[in-house]
Short mmCIF file of C-alpha atoms in Angstrom, two decimals:
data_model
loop_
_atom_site.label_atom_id
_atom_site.label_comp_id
_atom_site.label_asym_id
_atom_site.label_seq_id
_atom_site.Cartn_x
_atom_site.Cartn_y
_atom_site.Cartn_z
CA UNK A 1 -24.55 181.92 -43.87
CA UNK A 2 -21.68 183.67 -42.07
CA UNK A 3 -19.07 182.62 -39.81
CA UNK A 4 -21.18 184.21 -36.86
CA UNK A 5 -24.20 182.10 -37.50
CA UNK A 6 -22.24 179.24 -36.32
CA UNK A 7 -21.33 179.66 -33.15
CA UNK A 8 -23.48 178.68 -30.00
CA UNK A 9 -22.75 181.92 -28.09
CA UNK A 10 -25.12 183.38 -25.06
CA UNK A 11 -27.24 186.41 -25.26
CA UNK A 12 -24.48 188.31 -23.59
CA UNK A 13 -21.59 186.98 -25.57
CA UNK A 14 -23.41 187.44 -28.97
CA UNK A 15 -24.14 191.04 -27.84
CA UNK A 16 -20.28 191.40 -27.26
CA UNK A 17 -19.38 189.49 -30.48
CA UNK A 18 -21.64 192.21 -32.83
CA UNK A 19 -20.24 195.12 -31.22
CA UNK A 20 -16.96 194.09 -31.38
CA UNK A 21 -17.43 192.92 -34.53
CA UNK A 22 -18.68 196.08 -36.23
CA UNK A 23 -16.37 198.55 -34.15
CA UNK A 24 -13.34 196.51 -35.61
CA UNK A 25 -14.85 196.33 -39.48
CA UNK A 26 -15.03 199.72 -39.02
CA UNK A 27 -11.96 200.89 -37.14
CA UNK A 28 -9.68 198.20 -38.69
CA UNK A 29 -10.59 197.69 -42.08
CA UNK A 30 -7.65 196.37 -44.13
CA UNK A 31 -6.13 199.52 -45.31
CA UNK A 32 -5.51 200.69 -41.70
CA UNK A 33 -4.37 197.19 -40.63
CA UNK A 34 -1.64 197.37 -43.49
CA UNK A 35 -0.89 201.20 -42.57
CA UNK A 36 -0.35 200.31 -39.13
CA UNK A 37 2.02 197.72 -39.97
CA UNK A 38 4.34 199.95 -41.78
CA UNK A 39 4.50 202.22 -38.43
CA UNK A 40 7.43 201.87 -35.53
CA UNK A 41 4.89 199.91 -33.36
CA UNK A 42 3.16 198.03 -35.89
CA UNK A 43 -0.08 198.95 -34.41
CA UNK A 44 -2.83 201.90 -33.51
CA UNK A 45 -1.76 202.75 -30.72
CA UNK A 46 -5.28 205.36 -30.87
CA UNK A 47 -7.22 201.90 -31.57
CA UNK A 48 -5.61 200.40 -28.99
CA UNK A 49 -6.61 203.09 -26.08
CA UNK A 50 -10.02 203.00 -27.78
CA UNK A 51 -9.88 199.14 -27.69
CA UNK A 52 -9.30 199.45 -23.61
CA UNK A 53 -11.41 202.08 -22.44
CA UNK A 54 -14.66 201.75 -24.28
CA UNK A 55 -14.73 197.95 -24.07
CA UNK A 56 -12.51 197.21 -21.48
CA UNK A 57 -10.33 194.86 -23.50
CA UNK A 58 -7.29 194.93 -21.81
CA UNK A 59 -8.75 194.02 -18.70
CA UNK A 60 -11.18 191.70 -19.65
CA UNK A 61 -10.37 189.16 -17.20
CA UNK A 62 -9.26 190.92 -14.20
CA UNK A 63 -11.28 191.15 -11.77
CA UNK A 64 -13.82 194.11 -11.49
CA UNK A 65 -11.69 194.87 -7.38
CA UNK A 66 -8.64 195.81 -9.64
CA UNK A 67 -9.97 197.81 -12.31
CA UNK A 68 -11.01 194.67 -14.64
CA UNK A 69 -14.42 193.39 -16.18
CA UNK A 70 -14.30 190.24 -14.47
CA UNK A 71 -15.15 188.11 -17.32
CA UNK A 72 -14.71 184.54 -17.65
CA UNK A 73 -12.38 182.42 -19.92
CA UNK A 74 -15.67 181.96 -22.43
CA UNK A 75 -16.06 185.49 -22.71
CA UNK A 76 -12.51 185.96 -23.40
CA UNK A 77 -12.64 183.43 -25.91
CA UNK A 78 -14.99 185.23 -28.02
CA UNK A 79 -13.50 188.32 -27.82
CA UNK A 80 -10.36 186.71 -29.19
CA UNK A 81 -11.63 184.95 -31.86
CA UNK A 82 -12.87 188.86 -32.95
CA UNK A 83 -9.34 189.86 -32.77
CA UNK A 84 -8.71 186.91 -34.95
CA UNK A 85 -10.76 187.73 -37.32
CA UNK A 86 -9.33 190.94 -38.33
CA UNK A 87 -5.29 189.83 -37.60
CA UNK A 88 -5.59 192.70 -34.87
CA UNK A 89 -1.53 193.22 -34.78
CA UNK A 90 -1.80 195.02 -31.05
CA UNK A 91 -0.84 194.07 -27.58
CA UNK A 92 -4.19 193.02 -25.94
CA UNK A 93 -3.46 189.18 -26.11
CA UNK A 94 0.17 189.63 -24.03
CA UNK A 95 -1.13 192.48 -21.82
CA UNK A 96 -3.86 189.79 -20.92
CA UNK A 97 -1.28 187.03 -20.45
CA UNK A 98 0.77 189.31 -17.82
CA UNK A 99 -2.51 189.98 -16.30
CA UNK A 100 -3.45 186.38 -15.67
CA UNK A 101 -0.23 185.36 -14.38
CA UNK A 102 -0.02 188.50 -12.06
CA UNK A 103 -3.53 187.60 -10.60
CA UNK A 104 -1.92 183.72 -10.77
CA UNK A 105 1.11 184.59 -7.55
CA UNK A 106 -1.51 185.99 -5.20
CA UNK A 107 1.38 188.32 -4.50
CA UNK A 108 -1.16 191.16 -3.02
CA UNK A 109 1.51 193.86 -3.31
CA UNK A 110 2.16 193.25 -7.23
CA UNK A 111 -1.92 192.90 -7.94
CA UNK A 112 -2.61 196.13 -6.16
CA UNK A 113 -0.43 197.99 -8.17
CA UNK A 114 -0.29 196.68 -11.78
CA UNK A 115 -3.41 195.06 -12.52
CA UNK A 116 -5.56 198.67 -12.08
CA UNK A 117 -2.45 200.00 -15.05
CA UNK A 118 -3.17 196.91 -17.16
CA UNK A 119 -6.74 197.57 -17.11
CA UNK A 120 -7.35 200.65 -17.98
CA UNK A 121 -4.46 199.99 -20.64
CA UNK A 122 -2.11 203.00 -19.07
CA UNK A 123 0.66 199.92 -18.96
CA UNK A 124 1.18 197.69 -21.82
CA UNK A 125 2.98 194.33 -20.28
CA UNK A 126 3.54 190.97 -21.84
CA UNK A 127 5.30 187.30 -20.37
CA UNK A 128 8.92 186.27 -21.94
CA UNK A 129 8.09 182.31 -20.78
CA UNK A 130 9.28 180.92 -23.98
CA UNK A 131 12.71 178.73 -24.72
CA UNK A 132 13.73 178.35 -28.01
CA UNK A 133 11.69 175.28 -29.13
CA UNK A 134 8.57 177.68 -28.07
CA UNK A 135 7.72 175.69 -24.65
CA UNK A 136 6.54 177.10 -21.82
CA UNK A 137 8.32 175.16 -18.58
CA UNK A 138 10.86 175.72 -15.85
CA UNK A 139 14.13 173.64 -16.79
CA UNK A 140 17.82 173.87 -17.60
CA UNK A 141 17.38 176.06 -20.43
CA UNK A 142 15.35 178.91 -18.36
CA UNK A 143 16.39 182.42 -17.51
CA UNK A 144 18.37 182.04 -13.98
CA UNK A 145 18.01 184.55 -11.55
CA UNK A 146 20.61 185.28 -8.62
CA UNK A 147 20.77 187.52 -5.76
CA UNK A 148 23.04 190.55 -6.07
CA UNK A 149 24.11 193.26 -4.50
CA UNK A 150 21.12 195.71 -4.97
CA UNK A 151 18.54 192.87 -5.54
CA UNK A 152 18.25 190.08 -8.10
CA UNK A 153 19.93 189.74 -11.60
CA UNK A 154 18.66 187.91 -14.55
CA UNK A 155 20.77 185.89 -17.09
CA UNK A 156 19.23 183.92 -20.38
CA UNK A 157 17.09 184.30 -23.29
CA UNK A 158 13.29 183.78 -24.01
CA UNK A 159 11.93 183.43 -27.51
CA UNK A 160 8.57 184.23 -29.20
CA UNK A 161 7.87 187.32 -26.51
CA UNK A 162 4.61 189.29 -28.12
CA UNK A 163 4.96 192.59 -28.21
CA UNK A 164 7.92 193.09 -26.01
CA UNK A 165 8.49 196.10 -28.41
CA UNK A 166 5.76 198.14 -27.13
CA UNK A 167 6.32 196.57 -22.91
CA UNK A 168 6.60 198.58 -20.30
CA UNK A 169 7.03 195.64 -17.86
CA UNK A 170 7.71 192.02 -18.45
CA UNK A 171 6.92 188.74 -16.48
CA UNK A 172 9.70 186.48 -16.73
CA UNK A 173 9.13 183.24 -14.95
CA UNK A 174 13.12 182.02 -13.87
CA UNK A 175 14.46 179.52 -11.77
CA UNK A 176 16.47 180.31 -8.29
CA UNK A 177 18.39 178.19 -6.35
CA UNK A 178 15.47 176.43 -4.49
CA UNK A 179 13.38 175.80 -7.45
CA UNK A 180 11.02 178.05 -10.09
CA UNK A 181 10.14 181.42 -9.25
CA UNK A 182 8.60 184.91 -10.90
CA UNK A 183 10.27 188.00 -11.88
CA UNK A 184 9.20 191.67 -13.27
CA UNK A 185 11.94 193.90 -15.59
CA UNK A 186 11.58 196.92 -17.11
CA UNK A 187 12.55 195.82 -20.70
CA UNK A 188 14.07 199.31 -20.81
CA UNK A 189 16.80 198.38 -17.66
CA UNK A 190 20.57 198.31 -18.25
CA UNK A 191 21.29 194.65 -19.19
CA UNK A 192 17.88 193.71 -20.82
CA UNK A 193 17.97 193.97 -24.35
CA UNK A 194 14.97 193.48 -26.53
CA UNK A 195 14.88 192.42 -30.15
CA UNK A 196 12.93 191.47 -33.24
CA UNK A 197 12.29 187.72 -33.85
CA UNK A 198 12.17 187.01 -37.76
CA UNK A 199 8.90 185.55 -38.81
CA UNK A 200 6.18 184.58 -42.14
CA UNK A 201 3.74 186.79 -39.51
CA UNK A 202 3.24 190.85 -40.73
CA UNK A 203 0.78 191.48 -38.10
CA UNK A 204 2.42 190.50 -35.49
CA UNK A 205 5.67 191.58 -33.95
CA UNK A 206 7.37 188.74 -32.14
CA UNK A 207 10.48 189.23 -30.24
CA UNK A 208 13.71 187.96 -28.16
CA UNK A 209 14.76 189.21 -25.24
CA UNK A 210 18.20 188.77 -24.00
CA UNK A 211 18.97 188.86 -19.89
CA UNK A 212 22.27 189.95 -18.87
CA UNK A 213 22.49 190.78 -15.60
CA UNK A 214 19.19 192.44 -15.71
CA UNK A 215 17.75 193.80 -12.87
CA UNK A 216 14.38 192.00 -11.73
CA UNK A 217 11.69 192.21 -8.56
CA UNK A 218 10.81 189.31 -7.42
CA UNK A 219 7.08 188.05 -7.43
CA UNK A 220 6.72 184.45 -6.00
CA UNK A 221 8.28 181.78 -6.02
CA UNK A 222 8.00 177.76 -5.59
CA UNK A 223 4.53 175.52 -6.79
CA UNK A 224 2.47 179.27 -6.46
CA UNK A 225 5.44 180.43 -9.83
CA UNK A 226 4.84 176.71 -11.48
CA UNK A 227 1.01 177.17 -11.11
CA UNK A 228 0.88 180.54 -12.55
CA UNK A 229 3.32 179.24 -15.33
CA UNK A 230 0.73 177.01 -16.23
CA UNK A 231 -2.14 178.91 -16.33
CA UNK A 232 -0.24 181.71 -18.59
CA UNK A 233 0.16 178.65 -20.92
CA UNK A 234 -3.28 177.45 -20.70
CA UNK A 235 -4.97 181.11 -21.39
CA UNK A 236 -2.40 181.79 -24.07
CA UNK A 237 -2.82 178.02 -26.08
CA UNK A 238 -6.99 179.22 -25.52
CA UNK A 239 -6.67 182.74 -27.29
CA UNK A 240 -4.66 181.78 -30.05
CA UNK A 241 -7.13 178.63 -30.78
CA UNK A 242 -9.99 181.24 -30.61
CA UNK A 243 -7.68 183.71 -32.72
CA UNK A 244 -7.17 180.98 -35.49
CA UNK A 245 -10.88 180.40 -35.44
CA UNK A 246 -11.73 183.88 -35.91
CA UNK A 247 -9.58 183.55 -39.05
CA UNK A 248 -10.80 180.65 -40.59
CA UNK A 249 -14.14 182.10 -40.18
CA UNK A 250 -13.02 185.25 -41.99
CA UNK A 251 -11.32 182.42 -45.06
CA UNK A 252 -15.02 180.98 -44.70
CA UNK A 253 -16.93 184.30 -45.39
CA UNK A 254 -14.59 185.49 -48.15
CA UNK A 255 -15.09 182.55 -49.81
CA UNK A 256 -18.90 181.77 -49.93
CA UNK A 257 -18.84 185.78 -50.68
CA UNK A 258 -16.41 184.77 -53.25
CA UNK A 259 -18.15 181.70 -54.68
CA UNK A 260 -21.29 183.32 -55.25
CA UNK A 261 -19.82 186.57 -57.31
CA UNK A 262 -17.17 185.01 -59.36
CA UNK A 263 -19.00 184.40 -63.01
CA UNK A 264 -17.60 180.76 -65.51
CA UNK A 265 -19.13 180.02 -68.32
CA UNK A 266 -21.81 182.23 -67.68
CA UNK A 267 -22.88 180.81 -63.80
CA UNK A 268 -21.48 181.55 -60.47
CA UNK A 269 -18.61 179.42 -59.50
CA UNK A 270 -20.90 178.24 -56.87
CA UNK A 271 -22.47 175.63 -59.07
CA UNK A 272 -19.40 173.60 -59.61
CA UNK A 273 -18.55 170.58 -56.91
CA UNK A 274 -14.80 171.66 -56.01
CA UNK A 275 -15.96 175.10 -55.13
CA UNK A 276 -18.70 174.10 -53.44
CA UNK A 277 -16.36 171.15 -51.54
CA UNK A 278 -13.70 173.84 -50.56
CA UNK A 279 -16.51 175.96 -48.61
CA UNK A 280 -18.00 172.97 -47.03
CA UNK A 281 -14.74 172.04 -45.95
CA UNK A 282 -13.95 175.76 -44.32
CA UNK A 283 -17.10 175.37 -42.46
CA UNK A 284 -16.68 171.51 -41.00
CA UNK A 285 -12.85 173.39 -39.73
CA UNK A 286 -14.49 176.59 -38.28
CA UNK A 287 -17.04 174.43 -36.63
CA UNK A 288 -14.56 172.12 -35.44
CA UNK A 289 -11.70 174.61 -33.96
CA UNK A 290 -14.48 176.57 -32.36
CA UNK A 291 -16.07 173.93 -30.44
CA UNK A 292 -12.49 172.86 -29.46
CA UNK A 293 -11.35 176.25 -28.33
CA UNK A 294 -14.94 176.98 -26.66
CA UNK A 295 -14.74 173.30 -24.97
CA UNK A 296 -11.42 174.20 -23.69
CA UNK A 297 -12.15 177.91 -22.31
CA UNK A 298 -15.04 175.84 -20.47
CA UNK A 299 -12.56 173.76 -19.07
CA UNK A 300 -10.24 176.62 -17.87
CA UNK A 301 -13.10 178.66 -16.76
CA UNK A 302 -14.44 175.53 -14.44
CA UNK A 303 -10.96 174.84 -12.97
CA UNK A 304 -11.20 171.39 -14.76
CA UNK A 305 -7.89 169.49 -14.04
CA UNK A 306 -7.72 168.81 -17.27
CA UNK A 307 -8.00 172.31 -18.94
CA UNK A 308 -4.39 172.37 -19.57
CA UNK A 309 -4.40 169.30 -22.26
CA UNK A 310 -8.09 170.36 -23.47
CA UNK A 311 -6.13 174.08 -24.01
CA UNK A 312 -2.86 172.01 -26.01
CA UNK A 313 -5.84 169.78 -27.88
CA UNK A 314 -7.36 173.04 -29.03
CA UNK A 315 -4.32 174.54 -30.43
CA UNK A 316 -2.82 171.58 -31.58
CA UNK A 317 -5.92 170.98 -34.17
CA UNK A 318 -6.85 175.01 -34.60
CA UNK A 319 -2.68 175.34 -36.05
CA UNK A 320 -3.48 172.36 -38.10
CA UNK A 321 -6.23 173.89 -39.53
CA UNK A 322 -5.94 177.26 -39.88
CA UNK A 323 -2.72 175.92 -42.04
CA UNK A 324 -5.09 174.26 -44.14
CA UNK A 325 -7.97 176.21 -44.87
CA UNK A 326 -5.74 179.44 -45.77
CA UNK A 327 -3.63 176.99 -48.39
CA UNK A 328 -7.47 176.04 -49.95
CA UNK A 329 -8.35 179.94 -49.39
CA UNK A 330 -5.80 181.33 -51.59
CA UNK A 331 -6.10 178.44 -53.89
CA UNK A 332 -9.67 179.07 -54.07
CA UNK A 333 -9.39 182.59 -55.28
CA UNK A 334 -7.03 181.35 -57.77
CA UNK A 335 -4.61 184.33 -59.71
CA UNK A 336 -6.58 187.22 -57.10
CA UNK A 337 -5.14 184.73 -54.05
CA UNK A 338 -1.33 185.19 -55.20
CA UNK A 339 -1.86 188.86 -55.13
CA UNK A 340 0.04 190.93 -52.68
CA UNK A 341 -3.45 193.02 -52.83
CA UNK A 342 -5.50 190.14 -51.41
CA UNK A 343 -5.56 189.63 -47.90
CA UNK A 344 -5.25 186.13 -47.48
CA UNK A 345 -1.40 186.00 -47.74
CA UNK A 346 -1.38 188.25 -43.89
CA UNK A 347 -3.90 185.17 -42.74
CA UNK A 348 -1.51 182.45 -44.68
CA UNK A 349 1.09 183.80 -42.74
CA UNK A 350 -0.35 184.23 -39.48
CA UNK A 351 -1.74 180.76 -39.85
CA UNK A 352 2.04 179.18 -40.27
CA UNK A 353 3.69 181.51 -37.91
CA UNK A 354 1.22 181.08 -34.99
CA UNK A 355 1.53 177.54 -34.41
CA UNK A 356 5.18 177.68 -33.74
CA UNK A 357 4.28 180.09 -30.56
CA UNK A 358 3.73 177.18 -28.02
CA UNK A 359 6.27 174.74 -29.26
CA UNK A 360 4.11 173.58 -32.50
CA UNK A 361 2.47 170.35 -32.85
CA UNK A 362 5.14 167.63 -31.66
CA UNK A 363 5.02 169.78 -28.08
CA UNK A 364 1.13 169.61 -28.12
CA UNK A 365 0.93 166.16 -28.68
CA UNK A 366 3.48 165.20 -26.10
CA UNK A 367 1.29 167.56 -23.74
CA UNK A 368 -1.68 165.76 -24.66
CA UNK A 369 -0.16 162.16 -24.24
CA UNK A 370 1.58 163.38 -21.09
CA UNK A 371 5.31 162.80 -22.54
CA UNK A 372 6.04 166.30 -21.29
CA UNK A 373 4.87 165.08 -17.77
CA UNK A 374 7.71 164.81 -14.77
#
């Protein structure tokens, strides 16, 4: 059994899945992952144009009027959990998060123009929502815009910005005078200064970006700027829940792969009960973070009221076990686990480091109970 045999996927999906699946095993085995991390960008950027114009990735859900496939939330899902898989270190999951928020403010002038570049992956773009404790939300600590001479000016700080590096345009949701509005700078501007974010994560780069009088065009502003907040939040919690269950179902396949080739006492290590426990236990968490990530992509996709907590739900137990199984994992291959060789440190690591993206457990459980609620 392998991690794909799990999942209840469509025709259409499960066509989409395989081909993704082998293009990446063969495009991204490990040696080329840990290449590209040793590069300025930390990524193909070859793979990456591949990536966008032979499966559309980068505009997977915008719509088919601006360039896009027009896929759903579901589809998306899978597609993630793909990228998962392999720790792809690119900037497909914050070029899709600009995408959705663009496509989010209605603004018809700011569609028309960047959502055809995001698609066809001309434009890389990502969203600097996050404070320092990793939430998402309008409030006293949030970049503040004002009005200036020549336009508007941005002044603050957002944390845990993927792949600002690589940008060439950034959403930054800020607050005005009259209440929550949306922003895009050219991370390149005068005043806008962009910067590495220590992490446990090698695959994938993670930055601050510091607002000093930055110039900014304005998007929206008001509920349509909270709204599109919100869903940015919703589709990012749902990709990185399908992410972490694309690794756990690599952990799952290594390990029955692993089980059933290691040789004790002259039997596979199959036979014995903790072995045997460990990859039952990697299976019950795959199963479990998948049907929590699909159930909350459903949600999203059906404009569910509630996609928002099912979205924090899914994260909030796909960080707790990702954590987990990749602890077991690297136990379970023992002295070849502690290796720098063996890949299950990058997943360790990614593991740990992405469930501090959102604000981390405390955040999803106050989202869940409706603390965080004004």
């Amino acid at each position: 059994m392998t991690s794909s045999d799990t999942l209840s996927l469509n025709e259409d999906q499960q066509a989409l899945q395989e081909t993704l699946r082998g293009f990446l095993a063969g495009q991204l085995p490990a040696a080329a992952l840990r290449a590209g991390l040793e590069t300025r960008t930390g990524y193909s950027p070859e793979l990456h144009a591949r990536l966008a114009s032979e499966f559309g990735l980068t505009g997977l859900t915008i719509p088919r009027e601006f360039g896009g496939r027009g896929l759903s939330q579901v589809d998306a899902s899978v597609v993630h959990s793909e990228l998962g898989r392999v720790l792809y270190p690119g900037p497909l999951l914050a070029t899709a998060l600009a995408g959705g928020m663009l496509l989010a403010t209605g603004d018809r002038v700011a569609r028309e123009q960047w959502l055809p570049l995001l698609a066809d992956g001309s434009v890389i773009a990502t969203v600097a929502a996050a404070d320092e404790g990793g939430r998402w939300v309008f409030g006293p600590d949030s970049v503040r815009a004002e009005r200036a001479p020549g336009g508007w000016r941005l002044y603050g700080h957002r944390w845990y910005v993927l792949a600002a590096h690589a940008a060439d345009v950034v959403v930054v949701p800020a607050v005005i005078e009259s209440g929550p509005a949306m922003f895009l700078v050219d991370p390149r501007s005068l005043g806008c200064t962009v910067s590495g974010q220590l992490g446990l994560d090698l695959t994938r780069r993670v930055c601050v970006i510091a607002f000093d009088e930055a110039p900014a065009l304005p998007i929206v502003e008001g509920e349509v700027a909270a709204a599109a907040l919100e869903r940015a939040e919703r589709d990012f919690l749902i990709a990185t829940a399908a992410e972490a269950a694309g690794g756990i179902g690599w952990c799952l396949d290594k390990a029955i792969a692993y089980a059933e080739d290691r040789e004790q006492f002259g039997q596979t290590i199959d036979a014995f009960q903790a072995v045997a426990q460990a990859c039952v236990d990697i299976l019950a968490a795959f199963q479990e973070v998948s049907a929590a990530a699909r159930h909350a992509a459903l949600e999203a996709a059906g404009g569910s009221p509630e996609a928002l907590k099912a979205a924090h739900a899914a994260a909030l137990r796909a960080g707790e076990a990702f954590r987990a199984v990749t602890e077991s994992a690297v136990h379970l291959f023992g002295g070849n686990g502690l290796n720098w060789e063996h890949d299950v440190h990058l997943y360790y690591r990614r593991a740990w480091s992405a469930e501090r993206l959102a604000g981390g457990p405390q955040a999803h459980r106050a989202a869940i109970s409706g603390a965080g609620d004004s």
